[in-house]
CSV table of C-alpha atoms in Angstrom, one decimal:
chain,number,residue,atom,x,y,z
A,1,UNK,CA,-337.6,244.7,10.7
A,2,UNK,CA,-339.2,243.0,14.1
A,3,UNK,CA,-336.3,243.0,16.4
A,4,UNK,CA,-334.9,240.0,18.3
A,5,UNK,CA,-336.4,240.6,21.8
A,6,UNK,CA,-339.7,240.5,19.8
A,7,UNK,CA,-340.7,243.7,19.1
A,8,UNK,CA,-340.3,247.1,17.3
A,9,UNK,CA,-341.1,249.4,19.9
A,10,UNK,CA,-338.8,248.1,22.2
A,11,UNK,CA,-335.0,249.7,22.1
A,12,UNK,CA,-331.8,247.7,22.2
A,13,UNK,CA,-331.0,249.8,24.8
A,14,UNK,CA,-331.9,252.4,27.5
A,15,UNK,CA,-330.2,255.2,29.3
A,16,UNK,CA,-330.5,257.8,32.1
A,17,UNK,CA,-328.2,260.5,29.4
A,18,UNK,CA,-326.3,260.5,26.9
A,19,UNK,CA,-324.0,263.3,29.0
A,20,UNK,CA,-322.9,260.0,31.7
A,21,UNK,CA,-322.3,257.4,28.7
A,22,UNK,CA,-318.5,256.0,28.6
A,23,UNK,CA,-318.2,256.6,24.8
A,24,UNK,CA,-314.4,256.2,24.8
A,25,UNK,CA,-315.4,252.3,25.2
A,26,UNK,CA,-318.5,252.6,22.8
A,27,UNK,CA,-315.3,253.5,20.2
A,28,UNK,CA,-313.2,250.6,21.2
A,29,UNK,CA,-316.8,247.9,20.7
A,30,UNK,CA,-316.6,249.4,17.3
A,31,UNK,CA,-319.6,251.7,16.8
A,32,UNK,CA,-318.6,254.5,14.9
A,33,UNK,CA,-321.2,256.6,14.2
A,34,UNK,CA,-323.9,258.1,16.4
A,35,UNK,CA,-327.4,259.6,15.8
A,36,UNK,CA,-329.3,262.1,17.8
A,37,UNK,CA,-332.6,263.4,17.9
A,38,UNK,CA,-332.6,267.1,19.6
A,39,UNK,CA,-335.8,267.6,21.7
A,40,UNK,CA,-335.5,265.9,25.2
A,41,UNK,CA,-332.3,263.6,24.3
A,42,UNK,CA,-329.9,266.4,24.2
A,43,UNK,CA,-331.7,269.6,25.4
A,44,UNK,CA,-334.9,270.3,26.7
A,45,UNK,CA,-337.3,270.6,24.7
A,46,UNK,CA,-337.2,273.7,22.1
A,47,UNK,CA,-333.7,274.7,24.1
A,48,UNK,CA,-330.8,275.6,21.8
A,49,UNK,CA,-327.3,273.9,21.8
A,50,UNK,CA,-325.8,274.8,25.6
A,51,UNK,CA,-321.6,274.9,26.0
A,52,UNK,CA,-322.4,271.4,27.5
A,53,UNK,CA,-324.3,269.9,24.1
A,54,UNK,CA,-321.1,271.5,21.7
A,55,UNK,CA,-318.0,270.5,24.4
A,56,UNK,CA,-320.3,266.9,24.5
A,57,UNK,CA,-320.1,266.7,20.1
A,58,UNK,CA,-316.7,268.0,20.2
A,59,UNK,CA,-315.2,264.9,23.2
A,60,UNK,CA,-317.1,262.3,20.5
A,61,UNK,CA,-315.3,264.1,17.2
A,62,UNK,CA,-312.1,264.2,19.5
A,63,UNK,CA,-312.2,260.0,20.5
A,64,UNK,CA,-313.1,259.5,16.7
A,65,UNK,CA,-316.8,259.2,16.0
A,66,UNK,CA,-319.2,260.9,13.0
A,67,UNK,CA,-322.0,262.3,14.3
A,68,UNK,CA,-325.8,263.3,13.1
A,69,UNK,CA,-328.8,264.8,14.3
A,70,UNK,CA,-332.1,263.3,13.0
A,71,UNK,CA,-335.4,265.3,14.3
A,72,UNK,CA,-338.8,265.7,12.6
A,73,UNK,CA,-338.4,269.4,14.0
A,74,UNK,CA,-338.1,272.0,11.1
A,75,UNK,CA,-335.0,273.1,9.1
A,76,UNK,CA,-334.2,276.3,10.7
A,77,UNK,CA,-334.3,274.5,14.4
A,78,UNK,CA,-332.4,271.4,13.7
A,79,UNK,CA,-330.0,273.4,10.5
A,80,UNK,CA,-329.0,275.8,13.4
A,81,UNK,CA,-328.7,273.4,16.5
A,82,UNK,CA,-326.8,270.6,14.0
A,83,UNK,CA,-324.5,273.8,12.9
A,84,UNK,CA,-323.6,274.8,16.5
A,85,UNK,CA,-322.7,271.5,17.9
A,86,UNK,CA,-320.5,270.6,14.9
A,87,UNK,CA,-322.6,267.5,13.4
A,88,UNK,CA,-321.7,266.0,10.3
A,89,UNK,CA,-325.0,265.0,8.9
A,90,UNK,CA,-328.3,266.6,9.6
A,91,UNK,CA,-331.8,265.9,8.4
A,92,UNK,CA,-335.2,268.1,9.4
A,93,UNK,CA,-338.5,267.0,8.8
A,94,UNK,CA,-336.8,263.6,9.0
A,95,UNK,CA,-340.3,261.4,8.7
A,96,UNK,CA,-339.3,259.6,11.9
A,97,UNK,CA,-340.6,256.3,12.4
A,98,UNK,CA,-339.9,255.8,8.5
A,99,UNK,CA,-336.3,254.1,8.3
A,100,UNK,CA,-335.1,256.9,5.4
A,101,UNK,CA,-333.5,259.1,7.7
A,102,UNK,CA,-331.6,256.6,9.4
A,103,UNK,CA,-330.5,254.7,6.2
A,104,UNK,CA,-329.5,258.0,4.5
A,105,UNK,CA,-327.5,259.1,7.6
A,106,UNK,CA,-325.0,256.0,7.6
A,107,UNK,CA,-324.9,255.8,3.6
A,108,UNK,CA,-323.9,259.7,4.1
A,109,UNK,CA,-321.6,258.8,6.8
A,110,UNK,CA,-319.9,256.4,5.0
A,111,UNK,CA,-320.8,253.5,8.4
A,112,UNK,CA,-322.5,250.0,8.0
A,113,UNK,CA,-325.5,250.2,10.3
A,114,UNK,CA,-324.7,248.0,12.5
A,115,UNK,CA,-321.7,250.2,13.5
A,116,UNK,CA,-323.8,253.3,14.6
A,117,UNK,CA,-326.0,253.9,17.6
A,118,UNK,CA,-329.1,255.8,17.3
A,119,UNK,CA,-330.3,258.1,20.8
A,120,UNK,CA,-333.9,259.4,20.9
A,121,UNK,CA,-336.3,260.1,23.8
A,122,UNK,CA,-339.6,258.4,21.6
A,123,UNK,CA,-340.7,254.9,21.1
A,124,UNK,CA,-343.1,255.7,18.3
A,125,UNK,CA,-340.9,257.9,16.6
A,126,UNK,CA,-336.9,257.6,17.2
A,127,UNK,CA,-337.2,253.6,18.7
A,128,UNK,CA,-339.3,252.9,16.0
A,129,UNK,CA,-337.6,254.3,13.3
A,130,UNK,CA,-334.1,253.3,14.2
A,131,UNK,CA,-335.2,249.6,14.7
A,132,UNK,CA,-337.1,249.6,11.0
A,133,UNK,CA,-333.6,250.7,9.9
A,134,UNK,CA,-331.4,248.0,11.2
A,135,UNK,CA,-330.0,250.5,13.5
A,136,UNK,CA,-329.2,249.4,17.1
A,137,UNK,CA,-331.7,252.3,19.0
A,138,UNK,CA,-331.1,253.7,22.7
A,139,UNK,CA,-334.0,255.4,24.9
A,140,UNK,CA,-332.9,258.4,26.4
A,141,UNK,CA,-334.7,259.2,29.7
A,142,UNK,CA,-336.7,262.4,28.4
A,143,UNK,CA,-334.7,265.2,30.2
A,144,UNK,CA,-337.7,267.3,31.3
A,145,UNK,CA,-341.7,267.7,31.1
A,146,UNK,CA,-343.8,267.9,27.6
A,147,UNK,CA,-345.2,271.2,26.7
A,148,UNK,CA,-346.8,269.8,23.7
A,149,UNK,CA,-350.6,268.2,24.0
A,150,UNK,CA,-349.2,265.0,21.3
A,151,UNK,CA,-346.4,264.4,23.0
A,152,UNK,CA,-347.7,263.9,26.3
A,153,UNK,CA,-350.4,261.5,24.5
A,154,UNK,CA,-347.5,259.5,23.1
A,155,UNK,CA,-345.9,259.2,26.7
A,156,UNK,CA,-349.1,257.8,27.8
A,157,UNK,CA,-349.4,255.8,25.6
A,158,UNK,CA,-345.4,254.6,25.6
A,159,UNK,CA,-345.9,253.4,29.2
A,160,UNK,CA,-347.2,249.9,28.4
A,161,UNK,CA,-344.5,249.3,26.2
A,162,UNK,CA,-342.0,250.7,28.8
A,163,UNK,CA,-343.6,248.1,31.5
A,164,UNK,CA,-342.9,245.3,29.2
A,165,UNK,CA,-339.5,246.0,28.7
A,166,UNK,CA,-338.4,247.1,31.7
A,167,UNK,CA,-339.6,243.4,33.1
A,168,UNK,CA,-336.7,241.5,31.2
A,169,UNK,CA,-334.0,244.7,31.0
A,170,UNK,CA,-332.7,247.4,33.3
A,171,UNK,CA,-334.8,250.6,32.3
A,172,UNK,CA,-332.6,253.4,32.1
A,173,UNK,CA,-329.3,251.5,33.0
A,174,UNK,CA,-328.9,249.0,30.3
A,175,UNK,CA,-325.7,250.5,28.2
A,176,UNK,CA,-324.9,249.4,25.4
């Protein structure tokens, strides 16, 4: 699905963190459910689920929202971080950029895709992916530094794509 703005790799969105977001008026826009990938959009990377990620899944249960974690991580990393913070839907080895994942987490979740917002710190995987799904995406400043060789070379090679759209939108300030 090429998006509107012209391209695939670019997100409908893009934030600082998902920790400063107002998502009491997310709710009232009418999203109502919300996707997360683990690794550098809600912890660093390889970190468990801190008191801040569980009190953080527990305010968006509380104003009303059905949460998931989507990661290509393995089972026993995202079955235990999904199972601490409370998420509803979980899926490891999740094939990101392929659209599956996202598709089966709003069919799970009972939500027309148009009514969930998906978070990820990745263009090539979690932008991608949520885009070929229909799913409105949000870039996630990466909270801290790579330790792994591949992910640094997709950050390199994200950076063109992150000139591009920071020329028309606010890079890391543009809320949706």
């Amino acid at each position: 699905m090429k998006k509107r703005n012209g391209s695939s790799f670019y997100p409908s969105y893009s934030i600082a963190s998902v920790y400063d977001l107002d998502f009491q008026k997310l709710y009232e826009k009418g999203y109502r459910a919300l996707f997360f990938d683990i690794d550098n959009t809600l912890v660093l990377h390889d970190a468990p689920a801190e008191e801040e990620t569980k009190a953080f899944f527990e305010r968006l249960r509380e104003i009303g929202f059905k949460t998931a974690i989507l990661s290509n991580n393995g089972k026993e990393r995202v079955e235990q971080f999904a199972s601490k913070v409370g998420a509803m839907y979980y899926r490891e080895h999740a094939g990101k950029p392929s659209a599956k994942a996202y598709l089966d987490a709003a069919e799970a979740l009972d939500t027309d895709r148009k009514k969930c917002l998906f978070f990820g710190d990745q263009i090539f995987t979690d932008i991608l992916g949520g885009n070929r799904a229909g799913i409105p995406t949000v870039l996630v400043r990466p909270m801290g530094s790579e330790k792994y060789f591949h992910i640094v070379l997709k950050r390199m090679l994200e950076k063109p794509f992150l000139f591009l759209y920071k020329r028309k939108n606010a890079l890391w300030k543009n809320e949706p």
